[in-house]
Coordinates of C-alpha atoms in Angstrom, one line a residue:
M1011 CA 18.8 -4.0 15.9
K1012 CA 19.2 -6.9 18.3
L1013 CA 16.8 -9.8 18.2
L1014 CA 15.9 -11.9 21.2
P1015 CA 17.4 -15.4 21.1
A1016 CA 13.9 -17.0 21.4
V1017 CA 12.7 -15.1 18.4
L1018 CA 15.7 -15.9 16.1
G1019 CA 14.6 -19.4 15.3
L1020 CA 11.2 -18.2 14.2
V1021 CA 12.4 -15.5 11.9
L1022 CA 13.4 -17.6 8.9
I1023 CA 10.1 -19.4 9.0
L1024 CA 8.1 -16.1 9.2
L1025 CA 10.1 -14.6 6.3
L1026 CA 9.3 -17.5 4.2
V1027 CA 5.6 -17.0 4.8
L1028 CA 5.6 -13.3 5.1
N1029 CA 4.1 -12.6 1.7
P1030 CA 3.3 -15.8 -0.2
N1031 CA 1.5 -14.2 -3.0
G1032 CA 3.7 -11.2 -3.4
A1033 CA 2.3 -7.7 -3.7
E1034 CA 0.4 -6.6 -6.7
A1035 CA -0.5 -3.3 -8.1
R1036 CA -3.2 -0.6 -8.3
P1037 CA -3.7 2.8 -10.0
A1038 CA -6.1 5.9 -10.0
P1039 CA -9.4 6.9 -11.5
T1040 CA -9.0 7.9 -15.1
G1041 CA -11.1 11.0 -15.6
G1042 CA -14.1 12.4 -13.7
H1043 CA -12.3 13.8 -10.7
Q1044 CA -11.1 17.4 -10.8
K1045 CA -8.5 18.4 -8.3
K1046 CA -9.4 20.9 -5.6
A1047 CA -7.2 23.9 -5.1
S1048 CA -4.5 23.0 -2.7
S1049 CA -1.3 24.5 -1.5
Y1050 CA 0.3 21.1 -1.3
T1051 CA 1.9 18.9 -4.0
F1052 CA 1.9 15.2 -3.3
F1053 CA 4.4 12.6 -4.6
V1054 CA 3.8 8.9 -4.0
F1055 CA 6.4 6.1 -4.1
G1056 CA 5.9 2.4 -3.3
D1057 CA 4.2 -0.8 -4.5
D1058 CA 0.5 -1.9 -4.8
L1059 CA -0.5 -0.1 -1.6
A1060 CA -0.1 3.1 -3.6
D1061 CA 0.0 2.3 -7.3
N1062 CA -2.8 4.0 -9.2
G1063 CA -2.0 3.3 -12.8
N1064 CA 1.7 2.5 -13.4
L1065 CA 1.0 -1.1 -14.4
P1066 CA -0.8 -1.3 -17.7
P1067 CA -4.1 -3.2 -18.4
T1068 CA -3.8 -6.4 -20.4
D1069 CA -6.0 -8.4 -22.6
P1070 CA -6.8 -11.0 -21.3
V1071 CA -6.8 -9.8 -17.7
T1072 CA -4.1 -11.5 -15.5
K1073 CA -3.5 -11.5 -11.8
M1074 CA -1.3 -8.5 -12.2
S1075 CA -3.7 -6.5 -14.3
R1076 CA -7.0 -7.4 -12.6
Q1077 CA -7.2 -4.0 -11.0
W1078 CA -8.4 -2.7 -14.4
A1079 CA -11.4 -5.1 -14.6
Y1080 CA -14.6 -5.9 -12.7
P1081 CA -15.1 -6.3 -9.7
Y1082 CA -12.4 -3.8 -8.9
G1083 CA -13.7 -0.2 -8.8
S1084 CA -17.2 -1.6 -8.2
N1085 CA -18.1 1.2 -5.6
Y1086 CA -16.6 4.1 -7.6
V1087 CA -18.2 7.5 -7.1
D1088 CA -17.7 10.4 -9.5
A1089 CA -16.6 13.9 -8.7
D1090 CA -20.2 15.0 -8.2
G1091 CA -20.8 12.3 -5.6
F1092 CA -22.9 10.0 -7.9
P1093 CA -22.2 6.3 -8.0
R1094 CA -20.5 5.0 -11.1
P1095 CA -20.5 1.3 -10.3
N1096 CA -18.1 -1.1 -12.0
T1097 CA -15.6 1.6 -13.0
P1098 CA -12.2 -0.1 -12.5
S1099 CA -9.6 2.6 -11.9
G1100 CA -6.4 0.5 -11.5
R1101 CA -6.5 0.4 -7.8
F1102 CA -6.6 -2.9 -6.0
S1103 CA -9.7 -2.0 -4.2
N1104 CA -13.4 -1.4 -4.7
Y1105 CA -12.8 2.4 -4.7
K1106 CA -10.2 4.4 -2.9
I1107 CA -6.8 3.5 -1.3
Q1108 CA -4.5 5.0 1.3
S1109 CA -2.9 7.6 -0.9
D1110 CA -6.3 9.0 -1.8
F1111 CA -7.2 9.5 1.8
I1112 CA -3.9 11.3 2.5
A1113 CA -4.5 13.4 -0.6
T1114 CA -7.9 14.4 0.7
M1115 CA -6.3 15.5 4.0
M1116 CA -4.1 17.9 1.9
G1117 CA -7.1 19.4 0.1
L1118 CA -6.8 17.3 -3.0
E1119 CA -9.6 15.2 -4.5
E1120 CA -7.6 12.0 -4.9
A1121 CA -4.0 10.8 -5.2
P1122 CA -2.1 12.4 -8.0
P1123 CA -2.0 10.8 -11.4
A1124 CA 0.2 7.9 -12.2
H1125 CA 3.5 8.6 -14.0
A1126 CA 2.7 6.1 -16.7
L1127 CA -0.5 7.8 -17.5
T1128 CA 1.0 11.3 -17.7
A1129 CA 2.2 13.0 -20.8
K1130 CA 6.0 13.3 -21.0
K1131 CA 7.6 16.5 -19.6
T1132 CA 4.4 17.3 -17.6
C1133 CA 3.4 17.0 -14.0
D1134 CA -0.1 17.5 -12.7
P1135 CA -0.4 20.4 -10.2
S1136 CA -1.4 17.9 -7.6
G1137 CA 1.9 15.9 -8.0
M1138 CA 2.6 12.4 -9.3
T1139 CA 2.4 8.8 -8.3
F1140 CA 5.5 6.7 -9.0
A1141 CA 4.5 3.7 -7.0
T1142 CA 4.3 0.5 -9.0
G1143 CA 2.6 -2.8 -8.1
G1144 CA 4.9 -5.6 -7.3
A1145 CA 7.9 -3.3 -6.5
G1146 CA 10.3 -4.0 -3.7
V1147 CA 12.5 -1.7 -1.8
L1148 CA 15.5 -3.6 -3.1
Q1149 CA 16.0 -3.8 -6.9
S1150 CA 16.7 -7.6 -6.6
T1151 CA 13.1 -8.1 -5.4
S1152 CA 11.4 -5.9 -7.9
H1153 CA 11.8 -8.1 -11.0
E1154 CA 10.4 -6.2 -14.0
V1155 CA 9.1 -3.2 -12.1
P1156 CA 11.1 -0.2 -10.7
A1157 CA 12.3 -0.6 -7.1
L1158 CA 12.3 2.4 -4.7
A1159 CA 15.6 3.8 -5.9
K1160 CA 14.5 3.7 -9.6
Q1161 CA 11.2 5.4 -8.7
V1162 CA 13.1 8.1 -6.8
D1163 CA 15.6 8.4 -9.7
T1164 CA 12.7 9.1 -12.1
F1165 CA 11.5 11.8 -9.7
R1166 CA 15.1 13.2 -9.6
K1167 CA 15.3 13.5 -13.4
M1168 CA 12.0 15.3 -13.5
V1169 CA 13.2 17.8 -10.8
K1170 CA 16.5 18.3 -12.7
D1171 CA 14.9 19.0 -16.1
G1172 CA 12.3 21.3 -14.5
T1173 CA 9.2 19.2 -15.2
I1174 CA 8.7 19.3 -11.4
T1175 CA 9.2 22.9 -10.5
G1176 CA 10.7 24.6 -7.5
K1177 CA 7.3 26.0 -6.6
Q1178 CA 5.8 22.5 -6.5
L1179 CA 8.6 21.3 -4.3
S1180 CA 8.2 24.2 -1.9
Q1181 CA 5.0 22.8 -0.4
S1182 CA 5.6 19.1 -1.2
V1183 CA 4.8 15.9 0.7
A1184 CA 6.0 12.5 -0.3
L1185 CA 4.6 9.1 0.7
V1186 CA 6.7 6.0 0.7
A1187 CA 4.4 2.9 1.0
F1188 CA 5.7 -0.7 0.7
S1189 CA 3.8 -3.8 1.7
G1190 CA 6.6 -6.5 2.1
N1191 CA 7.7 -7.8 -1.4
D1192 CA 11.2 -7.9 -0.1
Y1193 CA 10.3 -10.6 2.3
A1194 CA 8.5 -12.9 0.0
G1195 CA 9.8 -16.5 0.3
T1196 CA 12.0 -16.6 -2.8
N1197 CA 13.9 -13.5 -1.7
V1198 CA 15.2 -15.0 1.5
I1199 CA 16.2 -18.5 0.4
G1200 CA 19.8 -19.0 1.5
L1201 CA 19.5 -16.8 4.6
S1202 CA 19.9 -19.7 7.0
S1203 CA 21.3 -17.9 10.0
P1204 CA 19.7 -15.3 12.3
N1205 CA 22.6 -12.9 11.5
D1206 CA 22.0 -13.2 7.8
I1207 CA 18.3 -12.5 8.3
N1208 CA 18.9 -9.6 10.6
A1209 CA 21.3 -8.1 8.1
Y1210 CA 18.8 -8.5 5.3
I1211 CA 16.1 -6.7 7.3
G1212 CA 18.6 -4.0 8.0
K1213 CA 19.5 -3.7 4.3
V1214 CA 15.8 -3.2 3.4
T1215 CA 15.2 -0.5 6.1
K1216 CA 18.6 1.2 5.3
E1217 CA 17.6 1.4 1.6
I1218 CA 14.3 3.1 2.6
A1219 CA 16.3 5.6 4.8
T1220 CA 18.7 6.3 2.0
N1221 CA 15.9 7.1 -0.5
V1222 CA 14.1 9.3 2.1
D1223 CA 17.3 11.3 2.4
Q1224 CA 17.5 11.6 -1.3
L1225 CA 13.9 12.9 -1.5
L1226 CA 14.7 15.5 1.2
K1227 CA 17.9 16.5 -0.6
L1228 CA 15.9 17.0 -3.9
G1229 CA 13.6 19.5 -2.1
V1230 CA 10.7 17.5 -0.8
T1231 CA 9.7 19.3 2.4
K1232 CA 8.0 16.4 4.3
V1233 CA 8.2 12.6 3.9
L1234 CA 5.6 10.1 5.2
V1235 CA 6.9 6.5 5.5
N1236 CA 4.6 3.6 6.1
N1237 CA 5.7 0.9 8.5
L1238 CA 4.7 -2.7 7.6
H1239 CA 1.1 -3.7 8.1
P1240 CA 0.3 -7.0 10.0
I1241 CA 0.8 -9.2 7.0
G1242 CA -0.3 -12.3 9.0
C1243 CA -3.8 -10.9 9.1
T1244 CA -4.3 -10.7 5.3
P1245 CA -6.8 -13.2 3.9
S1246 CA -3.9 -14.9 2.0
H1247 CA -2.6 -16.0 5.4
T1248 CA -5.9 -16.4 7.3
R1249 CA -7.5 -18.6 4.7
T1250 CA -5.8 -21.8 6.1
T1251 CA -7.7 -21.3 9.4
N1252 CA -11.0 -20.5 7.6
Y1253 CA -10.4 -16.8 8.2
T1254 CA -10.5 -17.1 12.0
T1255 CA -7.0 -16.1 13.2
C1256 CA -3.9 -14.1 12.1
D1257 CA -0.6 -15.8 11.4
I1258 CA 1.7 -14.9 14.2
F1259 CA 4.9 -15.5 12.2
G1260 CA 3.8 -13.0 9.5
N1261 CA 3.0 -10.4 12.1
L1262 CA 6.2 -11.0 14.0
G1263 CA 8.2 -10.4 10.8
A1264 CA 6.4 -7.1 10.2
S1265 CA 7.2 -6.1 13.8
I1266 CA 10.9 -6.8 13.4
H1267 CA 11.0 -4.7 10.2
N1268 CA 9.1 -1.9 12.0
N1269 CA 11.4 -1.8 15.0
N1270 CA 14.4 -1.5 12.6
L1271 CA 12.7 1.1 10.5
K1272 CA 12.0 3.2 13.6
Q1273 CA 15.7 3.1 14.5
V1274 CA 17.0 4.2 11.1
M1275 CA 14.4 7.0 11.0
T1276 CA 14.7 8.4 14.5
S1277 CA 17.2 11.2 13.9
K1278 CA 15.6 12.4 10.6
K1279 CA 13.8 15.8 10.5
N1280 CA 10.7 16.3 8.5
V1281 CA 10.0 12.6 8.4
Y1282 CA 7.0 10.9 9.9
I1283 CA 6.4 7.1 10.2
I1284 CA 2.8 6.2 9.6
D1285 CA 1.9 3.5 12.0
V1286 CA -0.4 1.5 9.7
Y1287 CA 0.5 -1.7 11.7
T1288 CA -1.3 -0.5 14.9
A1289 CA -4.1 1.0 12.9
F1290 CA -4.8 -2.3 11.2
V1291 CA -4.3 -4.3 14.4
N1292 CA -6.9 -2.1 16.2
I1293 CA -9.5 -3.3 13.7
V1294 CA -8.6 -6.9 12.7
D1295 CA -6.5 -8.3 15.5
H1296 CA -7.4 -6.4 18.7
A1297 CA -7.1 -7.9 22.1
A1298 CA -10.1 -9.8 23.5
G1299 CA -12.7 -7.3 24.8
K1300 CA -10.8 -4.3 23.4
S1301 CA -12.7 -4.0 20.2
S1302 CA -13.1 -0.4 19.0
E1303 CA -16.1 1.3 17.4
L1304 CA -14.2 1.2 14.1
S1305 CA -13.7 -2.5 14.5
K1306 CA -17.3 -3.2 15.2
Q1307 CA -18.4 -1.8 11.8
F1308 CA -16.8 -4.8 10.1
K1309 CA -18.7 -8.1 10.2
R1310 CA -15.8 -9.8 8.4
K1311 CA -12.3 -8.7 9.5
L1312 CA -10.0 -11.5 8.2
S1313 CA -11.9 -12.7 5.1
P1314 CA -12.1 -11.1 1.7
C1315 CA -15.1 -9.5 0.1
C1316 CA -13.9 -10.8 -3.2
E1317 CA -12.8 -14.4 -2.9
S1318 CA -11.3 -16.8 -5.4
L1319 CA -12.8 -20.2 -5.7
D1320 CA -9.2 -21.6 -5.9
S1321 CA -6.7 -20.9 -3.1
K1322 CA -4.1 -20.2 -5.8
G1323 CA -6.5 -18.1 -7.9
Y1324 CA -7.4 -14.4 -7.6
C1325 CA -10.4 -12.0 -7.4
G1326 CA -11.7 -11.3 -10.8
Q1327 CA -10.3 -14.5 -12.4
Q1328 CA -12.4 -15.9 -15.3
G1329 CA -12.5 -19.3 -16.8
E1330 CA -11.9 -20.1 -20.5
S1331 CA -15.3 -18.4 -21.1
S1332 CA -15.6 -14.8 -19.8
A1333 CA -19.0 -15.9 -18.5
E1334 CA -17.3 -18.3 -16.1
L1335 CA -16.4 -16.5 -12.9
L1336 CA -13.9 -18.2 -10.7
Y1337 CA -14.6 -15.9 -7.7
T1338 CA -17.4 -14.6 -5.5
V1339 CA -18.2 -11.1 -4.3
C1340 CA -19.9 -10.1 -1.1
D1341 CA -23.1 -8.1 -1.1
N1342 CA -21.9 -5.3 1.2
S1343 CA -18.3 -4.4 1.0
N1344 CA -18.6 -1.9 3.8
R1345 CA -18.9 -4.8 6.2
F1346 CA -15.6 -6.3 5.1
F1347 CA -12.2 -4.9 6.0
Y1348 CA -10.3 -6.7 3.2
W1349 CA -11.4 -6.5 -0.4
D1350 CA -9.3 -9.3 -1.8
D1351 CA -6.6 -11.7 -0.6
M1352 CA -4.2 -8.8 0.3
H1353 CA -5.8 -5.4 0.1
P1354 CA -8.3 -3.4 2.2
T1355 CA -11.7 -2.3 1.0
H1356 CA -12.5 1.4 0.6
A1357 CA -14.2 1.1 4.0
G1358 CA -11.2 -0.6 5.4
W1359 CA -8.8 2.1 4.3
E1360 CA -11.2 4.7 5.6
A1361 CA -11.2 3.2 9.1
V1362 CA -7.4 2.9 9.1
M1363 CA -6.9 6.5 8.0
K1364 CA -9.5 7.9 10.5
Q1365 CA -7.2 6.7 13.3
L1366 CA -4.2 8.3 11.6
E1367 CA -5.7 11.5 10.4
K1368 CA -5.1 13.8 13.4
P1369 CA -1.3 13.2 13.8
L1370 CA -0.8 13.2 10.0
R1371 CA -2.5 16.5 9.6
E1372 CA -0.5 18.0 12.5
F1373 CA 2.8 16.8 10.8
V1374 CA 1.9 18.0 7.4
N1375 CA 0.7 21.4 8.6
Q1376 CA 3.5 22.2 11.0
A1377 CA 5.8 24.9 10.0

């Protein structure tokens, strides 16, 4: 991939601001939802955009385990459609996330259970989620959690020992969903030249392609790969302008990654790139006068429903006393696109996936 000379000088800056808070995690409802009968099996890889339980709860709650505590899961609805408010499910949202909406398209009730919450040597009929919050594509950016290759290797071992059966693989769909941990500031220090930066982006996208090939080789029939969402529009970036404008550097970085990803995926069969970038932009950063009906439903597009009182704090943070809440929560989450500083609300994800549903269904259902 070649970068325009005018862009090169901006790239280092944007990479340093691409994801200042890092990506976190989020898991799935624990009980209450029975899976519908479906001919598909779903396997999910990635980071906090898709994690539904692979990071454990902690006591006390921390920034990386807050998905297991109020106000996360505050709009949860049980299998019979009845509200069960304040039921944290491990997801970094007030209810469902992207993988749940894709699962629904395949006739499942929700995303498949998290690997960490599943008994050894077993796999739910609906599949399994290997995504882990805070993970990177590259192992060097994943710290204490499994990077993409490690997640795929766990899947491989389960295929080889028969825990995941040939029948499950015969109608299987995989999602690979990453939100940019590899481009957090500390991961690009020392990349002082445009060539180094370009090579690093190429390394990330090549690693995604390599693992997609591995999934196909292991018998997955179709693979969905997210491109990078407009990181510059997340509240962690828009807070400095009082939630009024997106950060162009963060979005430029995402665009460069996405162009490179498209190039390395072009020749692959049974692989579909989910254009979450455009679907997000259509809602939160559309051109003047081009606002869509989906965009109009959100009164707040760049600010979070759940906001920390401290710019370095987090949604759900408590003071020394559990009665001291260091955050505020909006009254109507359906009017907010973002739930917290990084992640969409249930309504936000629903609006994104409405735009993507038709081509996704066509890809999944094609012979």
